Every structure is written in C-alpha cells, then in structure tokens.
Amino acid sequence: METENQQKRNIIFHIRRFDPELDEVPRWQKFTVSVEPGMTVLDGLHHIKETQDASLSWRYSCRMGVCGSCAMLINGIPTLACNTQIMDVTSQKLTLAALPNFDIIRDLVPDLTPMFRDHVSIQPYIQRDDNKEMENPTREFFQTHDELEEYLQFTYCIKCGCCAAACPTMAADRKYMGPMPLAQAYRYNKDSRDGGQKDRNDVITASHGVFSCHYAGECSNVCPKGVDPARAIQHMKKDLVLGYLRLRKDKKPCQVVGIPTGESKPAIAAPEHTVK
Amino acid sequence: MKETGYWTWFIISGLITFFILGLHMLIVHLDGMLGIFSHADGGAVVWENVIQRSRSQFFSIAYIILLGAALYHGFYGLRTILLELGIGKQAQQRLTKFLWLTGILLFLVGTYVSLAVRTMEAPIL
Amino acid sequence: MKDKRSYDNHLGIVGWLGGGRWGIERYLYTLHRVTGVGILLFFIIHIFESSLRILGRETWDAVMEVMTNPIFKAGEILVFAAFAFHALNGIRLIFIELGLAVGKAEDPIYPYRSSINTQRSLMIVTMILSALLMIAGGYDLIFLGH
C-alpha cells in the first residue's frame, strides 16, 4: 500500500475551456489530479468531472483507441486521450486543448463537420457497375494479397482528426480537404474491386485538393493508428501525374472469382528430408 | 484535371530550373573557385563575359528556357501560397489569369532582350 | 443548425511555424515557401536588371558598380543561400511527391514507422549537400568577391 502511494503524483491539468454561452475566447483553467501509473488522460478528465467540475465537456466513447472520438491536443501534440498514459507524457504539468484547425463547440469538443463533409465528397465506398452482384453477391470478388497490401494500411483510419489538426496547410487553408479524406480517396482508388476512380479524382484534383499537400509530414507523425496519410497522398500524386502523362492505364475493377471447375491441381512434391 | 496538368508542369519546370539555374550559379557564383569557364579578367559579370554569353547560341537558348521554366515554377508556387489564404472562387480565377499575364509579359521582356542583344551591332569590346 | 457561437480555432499562418511540438520536415516546408517567394522576388528584379545590357556597356558597368555596394552583396549572399536550400530541398520533395522516397504501404505495427522515417536519410543527405553548396557559394561571394 505504501509503495502505491509513493507512485502516486499530483499532476496539474491545464485545460483550455470554452463555453459558447459565457466566453468570447477560450480561457485556461487549472485542476490538480492525483495520478497513479496506468491512468490515461481520459481517466484524468473523468476524475475532474466527477470530483471537481461537472461542466467540463469532451467527447469519447470506446475508451480503447478504436472510435476516434477523444482526439485532443495533449501537451502540444494531437492524439487520443484514451491512448495516452499521463505518466508517459509528463511528470508535472499536462496541457489539454481542443484540436486546432477546427471550430470549438465547447471545451475540448471540436466541430469535425468540415472534415466529414470532405470525406463524403470523395465517395468513400466501393463503386461498381454490376449493382446486381453487389446487392445479391453470388461469389466473392477476386483480389490478390499484393493488391490488398497496397491499401490495407490506410483502412485502419478511425477519422479522429489528429492529422488535420497537425497539418500546416490545413491551418491556413480552410477549404483544403485535409489528410484524412485524401488518404481515404487513395484507399478506395487503390482497391482492386473499385471502379470509381474517375469521379473521385475529379474531386481531389480540384484546387484545395491533393496538390495543396507539400509534405510537411505532420499527419503521419501524429497519426495514432499508424495510417500514414502522407504516404497515401504522395502515391496518389504519382498516380495522377502518370495518368496525366499517359504513362499509366486506368484499371478495370476486378471480376468475381471463377466457378470452381472441380478439377484438382497437380500435387506439389514434398521437399526431401534434411535429416536422413 | 487542370490542376493535375499545372502541377505536373510545375514539377517538370522545377527540374529544368534546377539544372539550368545550377549551371548559371556555377558560372556566376562558383567559378571563382572552380575556374572551369575561364573568363576574361574580372569574373562572370564584366561586360566582355556577359556579351560573350549573350552571343553564344547555347547560352541564349538555355537562358530563354530557364526564363520560362523559372517564371512558371515561381508563379505557380506563389499561386499555391496565395490560394491557401482563402480567397473566393472568382478571385482565384482572376488571380490565375493575372499571374499568367504577368508571367508571359516578363517572359516576352526577357526573350526580347536576349534576342536583341544577339544581333546588337554596337561596338562591344 | 449551426451553434450561435463556436470558436474558430484555426491556427492560420502561425500554423506554418508552430503551435505545437513539430517535426523538422514542417520547418523545411515553411522555409521552402519563404525561400521560394524570396527567390521569385529577386528573379523578377533580376530580369529587369540583367536586361539593362541592351543599353550598352556604359550603363552595364555603372549598374555593376552599384552592385558592389555591401547591401546588394549581402542580398546576393542571401539569395544564393535561399537557392542552395530551395534547390536541394526541391529535389527531395520531387522524389517524395512522386512516391519514390516514401516507401510502400506497410502494416502499422507499434511503434509505428511512417513515410517520415523512410525519407529521413534522403532529407539528411540533401540538407548536408545544401549546406556544402552554401559554404562554397558563400566562400566564393565573400572571399573571392564574385
């Protein structure tokens, strides 16, 4: 019991508050929380809400880095509150603020509407001509492992908005689509089952689209899921340029796998024994 | 699609600028050390050397290409920055037009001078 | 629908510089813009300045005499440094933006390695080259006076 007490620490939370009914501009407020090892920033916020100030608001739901609701600026870095242990990032002072580059609705709650509007505009779903097969599938679509690997990394995105908060282009340019929608456009463009590249490329090559990215690389630095949006965006630029120079053919969406013929393939000979 | 074209040429003009401007910098600012261009006395910007380059076919062509490429690259870059500052759609189009016009005008000035000096008959040396 | 008052939390141009603890590539991004605009400004002046050779030898010599002024000399050194940075960083960006230096998509396994790590060595090499070019140009401009 005594050792546990020794490990506890008082940590001062500096939280940037904003109440739209009272404040013109955000104000900083201090809370002192007794933190023990293993406590996440989200736990700390719950502690404050339960014991000190019930009006503190933020957004969360899963508590385990899956839903992407609780992204906030923690000690100057946009990341997930549920995924950050307090003891890992500080030993005295913890500053919390809402994600920059969005409007603040209240306290730590950013308004992510513009990001999701752009996300919708890139049509983030698989598009094919064969609607019948899509709605009543008879067989699966054919996709090799290599084709899957080309986009799999970008499917782990949880749309938390950390990338947009870190992006310097996003900071000045309000119309810029941002890393998340662009990376998602690449994810669907690269999917071998998809046939909607043309529509999607029309959206992302407009001004404030993909060519507003100049690789500051911050989105990849802060991404809490290791999605690496910057990599997706650069590969997409390559594809667009090659398409413009007619060095690259448009891909056709893949077909469903063939009907099994019932014939079996010739057996592969077993390797020889290494130990006789 | 238009932006894709603009951007592709932005990259290509950047590469062209890199090589020709590299040569230009080599001549003007690094030859004091390297000494491979064997200027007449006084460095790259004394009158004799300037006129010699202006008369040479290679440098005339290279400098006109450099002028065009660098202007395109520079103005596209400037446009990128200005568009980020959040102006309306109509203003964007006007800005693009304005930058095109300015660029072409500057290109014509430079090209005219470059060609005129080649055929200039004034006593040069 | 829209709240009567939400607070606009965009960082604006300040976001190019800071607002948090950022990586080195972000500063290269900002520096690339600043040097780019600076070089463009010089370039436009340079077009007119070098066009003066059409007016003949006397004018040219007079202009070159003015250019030996320490203020112009300092400006020249700055422009050369900007060129050295912008050129080499530009080469790095071309490699990156054409997808050549950012690596293929890979499984995100903690601790995450991103395209930033993939291009880091290229960044270091280009920045060293850029520094060497600056030193060479600076030596030539200051000590040999060209």
XYZ file of C-alpha atoms in Angstrom:
547
model
C 0.000 0.000 0.000
C 2.792 2.347 0.876
C 4.651 1.770 -2.400
C 1.467 2.516 -4.300
C 1.145 5.836 -2.525
C 4.711 6.691 -3.420
C 3.975 6.101 -7.050
C 1.033 8.492 -6.981
C 1.731 12.003 -8.125
C -0.144 15.255 -8.150
C -0.294 16.480 -11.709
C -1.680 19.853 -12.720
C -4.073 19.754 -15.655
C -4.147 22.996 -17.639
C -7.332 22.761 -19.650
C -8.403 25.206 -22.343
C -12.086 25.813 -21.645
C -14.633 27.431 -23.880
C -18.298 27.824 -23.044
C -20.148 29.347 -26.013
C -22.718 30.932 -23.701
C -20.240 32.651 -21.418
C -16.893 33.062 -23.153
C -15.800 35.140 -26.091
C -12.426 33.435 -26.268
C -11.151 30.257 -24.636
C -9.694 30.513 -21.139
C -7.260 28.295 -19.295
C -8.262 26.549 -16.097
C -6.133 24.532 -13.698
C -7.074 21.297 -11.965
C -4.910 19.192 -9.711
C -5.375 15.472 -10.039
C -3.732 12.707 -8.094
C -2.476 10.398 -10.806
C -1.374 6.821 -10.443
C 0.578 4.811 -13.012
C -1.652 3.437 -15.742
C -4.138 6.308 -15.672
C -4.933 7.664 -19.112
C -5.684 11.287 -19.891
C -9.290 10.238 -20.365
C -9.351 8.781 -16.823
C -7.967 12.085 -15.553
C -10.737 14.015 -17.293
C -13.352 11.699 -15.797
C -11.816 12.262 -12.384
C -12.079 16.033 -12.786
C -15.672 15.821 -13.987
C -16.694 13.580 -11.098
C -14.916 15.394 -8.279
C -14.119 18.956 -9.315
C -16.036 20.492 -12.191
C -19.086 18.824 -13.670
C -19.311 21.328 -16.503
C -16.130 20.120 -18.209
C -17.004 18.580 -21.556
C -15.225 16.410 -24.076
C -16.169 13.646 -26.441
C -15.388 9.970 -26.009
C -16.960 6.620 -26.371
C -14.875 3.467 -26.621
C -12.006 4.230 -24.176
C -9.678 1.955 -26.152
C -8.407 3.759 -29.229
C -10.953 2.402 -31.666
C -13.661 5.025 -32.087
C -11.579 8.163 -32.626
C -13.810 10.462 -30.578
C -11.425 11.663 -27.902
C -8.685 13.224 -30.049
C -7.317 16.373 -28.409
C -4.160 18.428 -28.152
C -2.177 16.819 -25.338
C 0.970 18.710 -24.402
C 1.009 20.244 -27.866
C 0.535 17.013 -29.802
C -2.792 15.972 -31.284
C -3.505 12.443 -30.119
C -6.125 10.244 -28.481
C -6.821 10.908 -24.794
C -7.718 7.274 -24.182
C -4.491 6.039 -25.708
C -2.136 8.286 -23.748
C -0.999 7.445 -20.251
C -0.437 10.550 -18.174
C 2.787 9.303 -16.601
C 4.199 8.636 -20.069
C 3.911 12.216 -21.248
C 4.500 14.312 -18.157
C 5.570 14.317 -14.545
C 4.171 17.713 -13.502
C 2.016 19.589 -15.922
C -0.421 18.445 -18.560
C -1.938 20.864 -21.047
C -5.140 19.873 -22.797
C -6.863 21.794 -25.569
C -9.322 21.090 -28.345
C -7.896 20.044 -31.705
C -6.713 23.098 -33.627
C -7.834 23.792 -37.216
C -11.454 23.105 -36.328
C -14.099 25.251 -34.670
C -14.547 24.622 -30.969
C -18.073 23.669 -29.964
C -17.321 23.577 -26.262
C -14.257 22.961 -24.086
C -12.414 20.030 -25.684
C -15.022 19.299 -28.339
C -14.020 20.285 -31.875
C -16.513 20.583 -34.698
C -15.376 17.942 -37.195
C -18.195 18.652 -39.663
C -15.945 20.127 -42.425
C -13.722 17.054 -42.341
C -16.629 14.659 -42.687
C -18.171 16.776 -45.428
C -14.959 16.377 -47.433
C -14.878 12.709 -46.548
C -18.349 12.254 -48.047
C -17.341 14.195 -51.163
C -14.669 11.655 -52.124
C -17.289 8.871 -52.153
C -15.652 6.595 -49.615
C -17.231 3.352 -50.714
C -16.646 0.790 -53.425
C -18.312 1.664 -56.696
C -19.006 -0.823 -59.444
C -21.225 -1.112 -62.440
C -22.557 -4.552 -61.550
C -25.087 -3.497 -58.941
C -26.848 -6.841 -59.108
C -23.744 -8.685 -57.984
C -23.095 -6.032 -55.320
C -26.535 -6.363 -53.759
C -27.017 -10.114 -54.154
C -23.497 -11.479 -54.271
C -23.098 -14.893 -55.803
C -19.335 -15.242 -55.349
C -16.527 -13.180 -53.868
C -14.508 -10.630 -55.820
C -11.033 -11.695 -56.782
C -8.223 -9.832 -55.027
C -4.670 -10.975 -54.550
C -2.744 -10.499 -51.340
C -0.477 -7.917 -53.007
C -3.483 -5.918 -54.125
C -4.798 -5.971 -50.574
C -1.462 -4.816 -49.147
C -1.490 -1.763 -51.417
C -4.307 -0.143 -49.462
C -4.677 -2.151 -46.252
C -2.635 0.276 -44.146
C -4.997 3.140 -44.948
C -8.096 1.221 -43.914
C -7.060 1.421 -40.263
C -8.036 5.109 -40.180
C -10.509 5.950 -37.406
C -11.286 9.508 -38.603
C -10.215 11.111 -35.318
C -8.988 14.330 -36.958
C -5.474 14.338 -35.454
C -3.930 14.603 -38.937
C -5.964 17.677 -39.829
C -5.076 19.298 -36.512
C -1.355 18.815 -37.196
C -1.352 19.848 -40.854
C 0.180 23.289 -41.602
C -1.707 23.637 -44.889
C -4.932 22.945 -43.028
C -4.053 25.719 -40.573
C -4.205 28.461 -43.165
C -6.411 26.974 -45.867
C -9.984 26.448 -44.708
C -11.044 24.820 -47.945
C -8.221 22.278 -48.032
C -9.626 18.767 -47.890
C -7.093 17.586 -45.374
C -5.036 14.420 -44.963
C -7.827 12.080 -43.901
C -10.203 12.473 -46.894
C -7.280 12.412 -49.328
C -5.784 9.277 -47.806
C -9.204 7.647 -47.881
C -9.600 8.599 -51.546
C -6.345 6.755 -52.200
C -7.524 3.791 -50.178
C -10.601 3.374 -52.415
C -8.774 4.268 -55.628
C -6.257 1.523 -54.961
C -8.845 -1.079 -54.097
C -8.868 -3.551 -56.989
C -12.610 -4.059 -56.590
C -13.370 -0.381 -57.112
C -14.247 1.370 -60.363
C -14.964 4.896 -59.147
C -11.546 6.468 -59.641
C -12.623 8.942 -62.234
C -15.323 10.557 -60.101
C -13.064 10.603 -57.088
C -10.109 12.089 -58.985
C -12.303 14.902 -60.258
C -12.992 15.898 -56.657
C -9.481 15.599 -55.295
C -7.677 17.316 -58.168
C -9.756 20.483 -57.837
C -7.979 23.384 -56.145
C -7.542 22.880 -52.377
C -7.280 19.190 -53.095
C -4.388 16.788 -53.314
C -1.909 19.302 -54.769
C -2.140 21.521 -51.704
C -0.143 18.884 -49.822
C 3.551 19.775 -49.719
C 4.702 17.057 -47.418
C 5.257 18.631 -44.049
C 4.648 15.073 -42.886
C 2.947 16.007 -39.624
C -0.152 13.925 -40.305
C 1.965 10.778 -40.406
C 3.877 11.857 -37.324
C 0.790 12.223 -35.166
C -1.497 9.505 -36.539
C -2.459 7.383 -33.513
C -3.178 4.356 -35.701
C -0.043 4.406 -37.869
C -2.078 5.032 -41.006
C 0.469 7.364 -42.606
C -1.823 9.645 -44.658
C 1.161 11.496 -46.140
C 2.380 8.315 -47.819
C -1.055 7.727 -49.368
C -1.217 11.298 -50.667
C 2.235 11.132 -52.292
C 1.410 7.828 -54.001
C -1.823 9.352 -55.223
C 0.056 12.307 -56.738
C 2.326 9.859 -58.519
C -0.681 8.027 -59.960
C -2.304 11.290 -61.049
C 0.854 12.562 -62.750
C 1.443 9.267 -64.520
C -2.183 9.333 -65.637
C -1.781 12.883 -66.947
C 1.338 11.922 -68.881
C -0.498 8.842 -70.172
C 2.103 6.530 -68.704
C -0.434 4.601 -66.715
C -3.570 2.820 -67.778
C -6.860 3.109 -65.946
C -7.505 -0.061 -64.072
C -10.633 -2.078 -64.548
C -12.445 -3.286 -61.431
C -11.684 -6.930 -60.749
C -14.146 -9.671 -61.560
C -15.708 -12.252 -59.305
C -13.711 -15.424 -58.920
C -14.373 -18.129 -61.454
C -16.729 -21.008 -60.878
C -14.854 -23.944 -59.379
C -14.225 -26.498 -62.115
C -13.925 -29.459 -59.793
C -10.518 -30.364 -61.191
C -7.762 -30.556 -58.627
C -4.359 -29.037 -59.191
C -1.343 -31.313 -59.503
C 0.117 -32.058 -56.107
C 3.296 -30.264 -55.104
C 6.121 -32.661 -54.346
C 7.150 -32.677 -50.695
C 10.695 -31.445 -50.062
C 13.342 -34.022 -49.324
C 14.146 -34.791 -45.728
C 17.007 -32.703 -44.458
C 17.894 -35.339 -41.846
C 18.299 -38.816 -43.247
C -7.721 17.605 -64.210
C -6.495 21.124 -64.881
C -4.695 21.236 -61.577
C -3.001 17.932 -62.342
C -1.598 19.442 -65.509
C -0.484 22.604 -63.735
C 1.208 20.584 -61.035
C 2.926 18.154 -63.420
C 4.423 21.064 -65.320
C 5.344 22.693 -62.025
C 7.488 19.645 -61.232
C 8.952 19.464 -64.732
C 9.767 23.184 -64.786
C 11.322 22.792 -61.345
C 13.654 20.110 -62.649
C 14.580 22.161 -65.717
C 15.235 25.173 -63.495
C 17.380 23.043 -61.199
C 19.767 22.106 -63.981
C 19.994 25.364 -65.912
C 19.984 27.576 -62.831
C 22.602 25.252 -61.390
C 24.755 25.963 -64.438
C 24.064 29.690 -64.088
C 25.071 29.635 -60.433
C 28.162 27.609 -61.302
C 29.214 30.281 -63.757
C 28.365 33.341 -61.716
C 28.988 32.338 -58.129
C 31.173 29.246 -58.055
C 33.607 29.736 -60.906
C 35.909 31.882 -58.810
C 36.813 28.674 -57.073
C 36.433 26.156 -59.870
C 37.818 28.230 -62.738
C 36.474 25.949 -65.454
C 34.785 28.621 -67.511
C 37.997 30.604 -67.941
C 36.528 34.067 -68.001
C 38.330 37.116 -69.160
C 39.551 39.003 -66.103
C 37.060 40.280 -63.598
C 34.567 37.438 -63.224
C 31.349 36.423 -64.851
C 29.514 39.724 -64.838
C 32.013 42.036 -66.521
C 30.813 43.313 -69.874
C 33.068 41.149 -72.076
C 31.892 37.919 -70.489
C 28.256 38.961 -70.391
C 28.281 39.778 -74.080
C 30.167 36.605 -74.914
C 27.423 34.566 -73.248
C 24.692 36.644 -74.837
C 26.176 35.954 -78.270
C 26.574 32.228 -77.721
C 23.791 30.152 -79.153
C 23.882 27.622 -76.337
C 23.540 30.201 -73.582
C 20.842 32.148 -75.409
C 18.675 29.094 -75.740
C 19.435 27.834 -72.238
C 18.650 31.195 -70.662
C 15.376 31.589 -72.529
C 14.312 28.104 -71.411
C 15.405 28.958 -67.888
C 13.413 32.183 -68.014
C 10.224 30.396 -68.997
C 10.648 27.466 -66.637
C 11.598 29.583 -63.640
C 8.749 32.027 -64.226
C 6.226 29.211 -64.459
C 7.638 27.456 -61.420
C 7.771 30.648 -59.377
C 4.325 31.897 -60.261
C 2.693 28.527 -59.713
C 4.348 28.337 -56.308
C 3.188 31.845 -55.455
C -0.327 30.950 -56.576
C -0.337 27.897 -54.330
C 0.518 30.036 -51.327
C -1.970 32.776 -52.212
C -4.816 30.311 -52.779
C -4.263 28.953 -49.305
C -5.013 32.313 -47.768
C -8.686 31.747 -48.510
C -9.992 33.819 -51.381
C -13.237 33.323 -53.254
C -13.608 31.232 -56.377
C -13.889 34.197 -58.701
C -10.890 35.875 -57.154
C -8.973 32.635 -57.670
C -9.700 32.663 -61.371
C -8.766 36.306 -61.625
C -5.548 35.674 -59.746
C -4.663 32.798 -62.066
C -5.285 34.984 -65.099
C -3.294 37.851 -63.637
C -0.318 35.617 -62.856
C -0.406 34.098 -66.344
C -0.399 37.567 -67.915
C 2.395 38.874 -65.703
C 4.461 35.780 -66.362
C 4.024 35.957 -70.123
C 4.845 39.665 -70.107
C 8.052 39.094 -68.158
C 8.933 36.209 -70.461
C 8.492 38.434 -73.501
C 10.646 41.199 -71.993
C 13.463 38.772 -71.213
C 13.246 36.973 -74.544
C 13.191 40.230 -76.481
C 16.306 41.492 -74.706
C 18.059 38.199 -75.138
C 17.403 38.131 -78.883
C 18.062 41.833 -79.381
C 21.469 41.674 -77.718
C 22.495 38.823 -80.021
C 22.039 40.988 -83.066
C 23.131 44.253 -81.458
C 25.655 45.966 -83.670
C 27.037 48.474 -81.206
C 30.813 48.443 -80.684
C 31.021 45.929 -77.956
C 34.594 45.396 -76.922
C -28.414 24.324 -37.125
C -25.049 25.924 -36.616
C -24.402 26.868 -32.990
C -24.863 30.501 -32.367
C -21.259 30.790 -31.305
C -18.489 28.367 -31.832
C -14.882 29.454 -31.560
C -12.731 29.476 -34.683
C -9.654 27.543 -33.663
C -7.716 27.617 -36.937
C -4.063 28.345 -36.357
C -3.752 30.428 -39.523
C -0.319 31.229 -40.889
C 1.087 30.777 -37.393
C 0.373 27.094 -38.020
C 3.163 27.027 -40.598
C 5.592 27.694 -37.804
C 4.387 26.238 -34.592
C 1.514 25.782 -32.262
C 2.875 22.512 -31.012
C 5.918 20.288 -30.977
C 6.558 19.613 -34.605
C 8.981 17.608 -36.680
C 11.824 19.013 -38.740
C 10.017 18.475 -42.059
C 7.432 21.060 -41.074
C 10.089 23.715 -40.758
C 11.544 22.691 -44.114
C 8.021 23.111 -45.532
C 7.838 26.673 -44.225
C 11.400 27.515 -45.209
C 10.759 26.160 -48.699
C 7.908 28.644 -49.122
C 9.779 31.588 -47.680
C 12.860 30.980 -49.834
C 10.639 30.376 -52.856
C 8.897 33.720 -52.527
C 12.230 35.441 -51.863
C 13.842 33.937 -54.953
C 10.830 34.858 -57.116
C 11.062 38.451 -55.927
C 14.772 38.569 -56.723
C 14.196 36.859 -60.048
C 11.715 39.472 -61.249
C 14.129 42.248 -60.321
C 16.948 40.258 -61.927
C 15.087 40.019 -65.242
C 14.984 43.795 -65.486
C 18.446 44.302 -64.053
C 20.108 41.906 -66.485
C 18.026 43.303 -69.339
C 19.940 46.556 -68.927
C 22.709 45.071 -71.062
C 20.652 46.150 -74.049
C 21.541 49.756 -73.221
C 25.225 49.187 -73.850
C 28.486 48.993 -71.996
C 28.382 52.245 -70.011
C 25.049 51.541 -68.388
C 26.051 47.959 -67.620
C 29.306 48.996 -65.982
C 27.503 51.656 -63.953
C 24.949 49.123 -62.755
C 27.660 46.622 -61.828
C 29.392 49.406 -59.909
C 26.213 49.890 -57.869
C 26.026 46.152 -57.269
C 29.318 46.171 -55.371
C 27.524 48.027 -52.577
C 27.608 45.863 -49.410
C 23.798 45.895 -49.200
C 23.453 44.279 -52.616
C 26.323 41.959 -51.792
C 24.510 40.799 -48.664
C 21.335 40.373 -50.706
C 23.223 38.262 -53.228
C 24.549 36.028 -50.470
C 21.050 35.599 -49.065
C 19.638 34.754 -52.475
C 22.392 32.222 -53.060
C 21.704 30.593 -49.705
C 17.989 30.524 -50.497
C 18.761 28.974 -53.864
C 21.005 26.325 -52.296
C 18.269 25.341 -49.867
C 15.329 25.567 -52.244
C 17.079 23.593 -54.991
C 18.182 20.670 -52.865
C 15.013 20.557 -50.776
C 13.056 20.763 -54.017
C 14.846 17.681 -55.318
C 13.941 15.889 -52.106
C 10.310 16.949 -52.485
C 10.183 15.746 -56.081
C 11.446 12.332 -55.007
C 8.873 12.249 -52.239
C 5.894 13.641 -54.108
C 6.380 11.225 -56.977
C 6.159 8.438 -54.426
C 9.800 7.389 -54.789
C 11.045 8.053 -51.264
C 8.041 7.376 -49.056
C 8.019 3.592 -49.232
C 5.200 1.179 -49.857
C 2.169 0.786 -47.648
C 3.036 -1.491 -44.766
C 1.303 -2.977 -41.771
C 1.053 -0.478 -38.927
C 2.835 -2.314 -36.147
C 3.581 -0.406 -32.971
C 5.879 1.548 -32.638
C 4.750 2.972 -35.961
C 7.229 3.737 -38.696
C 5.893 6.202 -41.211
C 6.972 7.687 -44.519
C 8.745 10.341 -42.457
C 11.208 7.694 -41.330
C 11.519 6.342 -44.859
C 12.596 9.689 -46.278
C 14.692 10.797 -43.310
C 18.026 9.685 -44.767
C 17.254 11.462 -48.044
C 16.422 14.579 -46.047
C 19.720 14.433 -44.184
C 21.734 13.915 -47.364
C 20.045 16.776 -49.222
C 20.431 19.127 -46.275
C 24.139 18.317 -45.974
C 24.592 18.914 -49.706
C 22.676 22.157 -49.394
C 24.913 23.280 -46.522
C 28.038 22.423 -48.540
C 26.710 24.386 -51.509
C 26.016 27.345 -49.243
C 29.539 27.226 -47.850
C 31.066 27.008 -51.330
C 28.935 29.855 -52.662
C 29.488 31.957 -49.575
C 33.268 31.470 -49.836
C 33.191 32.474 -53.472
C 30.992 35.504 -52.835
C 32.752 36.795 -49.740
C 36.409 35.917 -50.198
C 36.794 35.803 -53.955
C 34.283 38.607 -54.436
C 32.371 37.316 -57.438
